[in-house]
Amino acid sequence: GNQLTVDIDGYAYLEVVDHETGEMVIEEEIGGETTLDIPQGGNYELYIYTESGAVMHGEFSVDESK
């Protein structure tokens, strides 16, 4: 499958949003490292909210053929 690994010091809340529909496909609280299964191909946005108040944002694509 399609997987995204996130590794962060401490605890954080993360969201994966489908870029085209705006639908939140994953929301999870993590401590340390987690691996997320991305449901299908497409373009996504990742938001990470740390316990210190920092917000990180990134975009990624998942190949439709995978």
XYZ file of N, CA, C and O in Angstrom:
264
model
N 0.819 -1.190 0.000
C 0.000 0.000 0.000
C 0.863 1.253 0.000
O 2.070 1.207 -0.100
N 0.210 2.366 0.107
C 0.868 3.673 0.143
C 0.999 4.110 1.596
O 0.003 4.252 2.290
N 2.231 4.321 2.034
C 2.461 4.661 3.428
C 3.283 5.933 3.555
O 4.150 6.207 2.727
N 2.980 6.681 4.599
C 3.720 7.886 4.951
C 4.185 7.712 6.384
O 3.375 7.416 7.266
N 5.476 7.874 6.625
C 6.016 7.762 7.980
C 6.326 9.156 8.508
O 6.943 9.962 7.818
N 5.866 9.424 9.734
C 6.114 10.699 10.399
C 6.836 10.397 11.698
O 6.398 9.551 12.475
N 7.951 11.095 11.926
C 8.746 10.901 13.137
C 8.951 12.264 13.765
O 9.500 13.172 13.143
N 8.514 12.425 15.008
C 8.597 13.723 15.675
C 9.001 13.518 17.133
O 8.633 12.510 17.746
N 9.793 14.441 17.649
C 10.145 14.405 19.068
C 8.944 14.894 19.865
O 8.402 15.954 19.574
N 8.529 14.131 20.851
C 7.405 14.530 21.679
C 6.084 14.070 21.085
O 5.996 13.071 20.381
N 5.039 14.856 21.370
C 3.685 14.513 20.931
C 3.182 15.555 19.949
O 3.560 16.719 20.006
N 2.297 15.111 19.059
C 1.733 16.020 18.068
C 0.395 15.478 17.601
O 0.067 14.301 17.786
N -0.366 16.350 16.984
C -1.626 15.993 16.336
C -1.407 16.208 14.854
O -0.842 17.227 14.449
N -1.811 15.254 14.026
C -1.608 15.447 12.593
C -2.882 15.184 11.820
O -3.761 14.448 12.250
N -2.950 15.842 10.678
C -4.079 15.705 9.763
C -3.536 15.515 8.352
O -2.565 16.161 7.966
N -4.177 14.633 7.598
C -3.903 14.488 6.170
C -5.201 14.846 5.464
O -6.261 14.271 5.750
N -5.116 15.833 4.555
C -6.294 16.356 3.865
C -6.149 16.113 2.368
O -5.087 16.366 1.788
N -7.225 15.613 1.750
C -7.253 15.448 0.299
C -7.265 16.839 -0.323
O -8.156 17.637 -0.059
N -6.262 17.147 -1.134
C -6.099 18.494 -1.688
C -7.269 18.889 -2.594
O -7.676 20.041 -2.607
N -7.824 17.948 -3.347
C -8.900 18.269 -4.283
C -10.242 18.472 -3.600
O -10.977 19.388 -3.936
N -10.582 17.607 -2.643
C -11.911 17.659 -2.026
C -11.935 18.430 -0.710
O -13.003 18.815 -0.247
N -10.770 18.606 -0.078
C -10.718 19.234 1.235
C -11.107 18.290 2.354
O -11.147 18.670 3.521
N -11.380 17.039 2.020
C -11.782 16.039 3.010
C -10.590 15.598 3.848
O -9.506 15.330 3.327
N -10.795 15.541 5.166
C -9.754 15.037 6.054
C -9.788 13.515 5.993
O -10.806 12.909 6.312
N -8.706 12.912 5.538
C -8.676 11.459 5.385
C -8.018 10.761 6.568
O -8.261 9.582 6.801
N -7.173 11.478 7.311
C -6.543 10.927 8.511
C -6.412 12.032 9.539
O -6.032 13.156 9.213
N -6.734 11.730 10.783
C -6.405 12.599 11.906
C -5.979 11.696 13.047
O -6.614 10.696 13.331
N -4.843 12.034 13.646
C -4.250 11.137 14.627
C -3.354 11.903 15.583
O -2.670 12.830 15.181
N -3.376 11.488 16.840
C -2.407 11.995 17.813
C -1.251 11.009 17.834
O -1.460 9.795 17.855
N -0.028 11.546 17.803
C 1.135 10.657 17.781
C 2.136 11.066 18.850
O 2.179 12.217 19.271
N 2.917 10.110 19.247
C 4.044 10.333 20.137
C 5.220 9.575 19.555
O 5.217 8.351 19.544
N 6.152 10.286 18.978
C 7.299 9.626 18.348
C 7.059 9.386 16.883
O 6.818 10.304 16.127
N 7.060 8.128 16.476
C 6.952 7.769 15.057
C 5.654 7.027 14.777
O 5.208 6.226 15.593
N 5.070 7.302 13.629
C 3.900 6.563 13.180
C 3.980 6.377 11.671
O 4.621 7.152 10.977
N 3.334 5.341 11.186
C 3.223 5.104 9.754
C 1.747 5.136 9.397
O 0.933 4.439 10.011
N 1.414 5.971 8.417
C 0.021 6.160 8.008
C -0.222 5.492 6.669
O 0.601 5.604 5.755
N -1.324 4.804 6.528
C -1.724 4.230 5.247
C -2.567 5.250 4.514
O -3.625 5.655 4.999
N -2.115 5.673 3.351
C -2.844 6.641 2.540
C -3.832 5.850 1.682
O -3.435 4.936 0.952
N -5.129 6.185 1.751
C -6.165 5.330 1.172
C -6.138 5.168 -0.342
O -6.507 4.118 -0.841
N -5.725 6.185 -1.071
C -5.724 6.080 -2.534
C -4.813 7.136 -3.126
O -4.377 8.046 -2.426
N -4.531 7.001 -4.418
C -3.680 7.966 -5.093
C -4.309 9.348 -5.122
O -5.524 9.497 -5.003
N -3.461 10.364 -5.237
C -3.947 11.736 -5.303
C -2.961 12.693 -4.670
O -1.846 12.324 -4.307
N -3.399 13.927 -4.523
C -2.587 14.983 -3.912
C -3.124 15.265 -2.514
O -4.334 15.414 -2.325
N -2.208 15.382 -1.562
C -2.590 15.531 -0.160
C -1.800 16.658 0.507
O -0.728 17.035 0.045
N -2.354 17.143 1.600
C -1.675 18.106 2.456
C -1.543 17.487 3.842
O -2.460 16.835 4.319
N -0.393 17.681 4.464
C -0.121 17.178 5.809
C 0.053 18.365 6.735
O 0.812 19.290 6.436
N -0.669 18.344 7.836
C -0.537 19.367 8.880
C -0.112 18.669 10.158
O -0.704 17.667 10.547
N 0.927 19.197 10.802
C 1.396 18.672 12.081
C 1.349 19.806 13.092
O 1.943 20.859 12.879
N 0.610 19.590 14.175
C 0.474 20.572 15.254
C 1.220 20.022 16.466
O 0.809 19.010 17.036
N 2.319 20.664 16.867
C 3.120 20.161 17.979
C 2.586 20.682 19.304
O 1.853 21.671 19.355
N 3.002 20.023 20.370
C 2.557 20.434 21.703
C 3.133 21.789 22.104
O 2.592 22.460 22.973
N 4.199 22.232 21.426
C 4.774 23.547 21.721
C 4.056 24.677 20.976
O 4.393 25.842 21.152
N 3.095 24.303 20.110
C 2.329 25.315 19.393
C 2.774 25.544 17.955
O 2.168 26.317 17.226
N 3.836 24.860 17.516
C 4.289 25.006 16.129
C 3.343 24.260 15.198
O 2.775 23.229 15.560
N 3.178 24.801 14.003
C 2.377 24.146 12.970
C 3.261 23.956 11.750
O 3.869 24.904 11.263
N 3.328 22.717 11.267
C 4.092 22.409 10.061
C 3.128 21.948 8.986
O 2.137 21.273 9.283
N 3.411 22.337 7.761
C 2.535 22.006 6.637
C 3.376 21.522 5.476
O 4.447 22.064 5.213
N 2.899 20.502 4.798
C 3.583 20.007 3.620
C 2.584 19.405 2.653
O 1.450 19.100 3.018
N 3.002 19.272 1.416
C 2.166 18.667 0.387
C 2.899 17.472 -0.200
O 4.125 17.479 -0.305
N 2.141 16.445 -0.581
C 2.732 15.279 -1.208
C 1.711 14.637 -2.138
O 0.511 14.889 -2.033
N 2.211 13.822 -3.051
C 1.354 13.107 -3.990
C 1.570 11.612 -3.842
O 2.665 11.155 -3.534
N 0.502 10.862 -4.084
C 0.560 9.415 -4.092
C 0.210 8.976 -5.508
O -0.804 9.396 -6.056
N 1.067 8.167 -6.107
C 0.877 7.697 -7.475
C -0.409 6.875 -7.553
O -0.620 5.959 -6.763
N -1.256 7.196 -8.526
C -2.530 6.500 -8.713
C -2.350 5.010 -8.996
O -3.209 4.211 -8.679
N -1.237 4.621 -9.600
C -1.044 3.232 -10.009
C -0.589 2.327 -8.877
O -0.500 1.127 -9.057
N -0.260 2.881 -7.703
C 0.249 2.055 -6.607
C -0.893 1.401 -5.849
O -1.912 1.918 -5.643
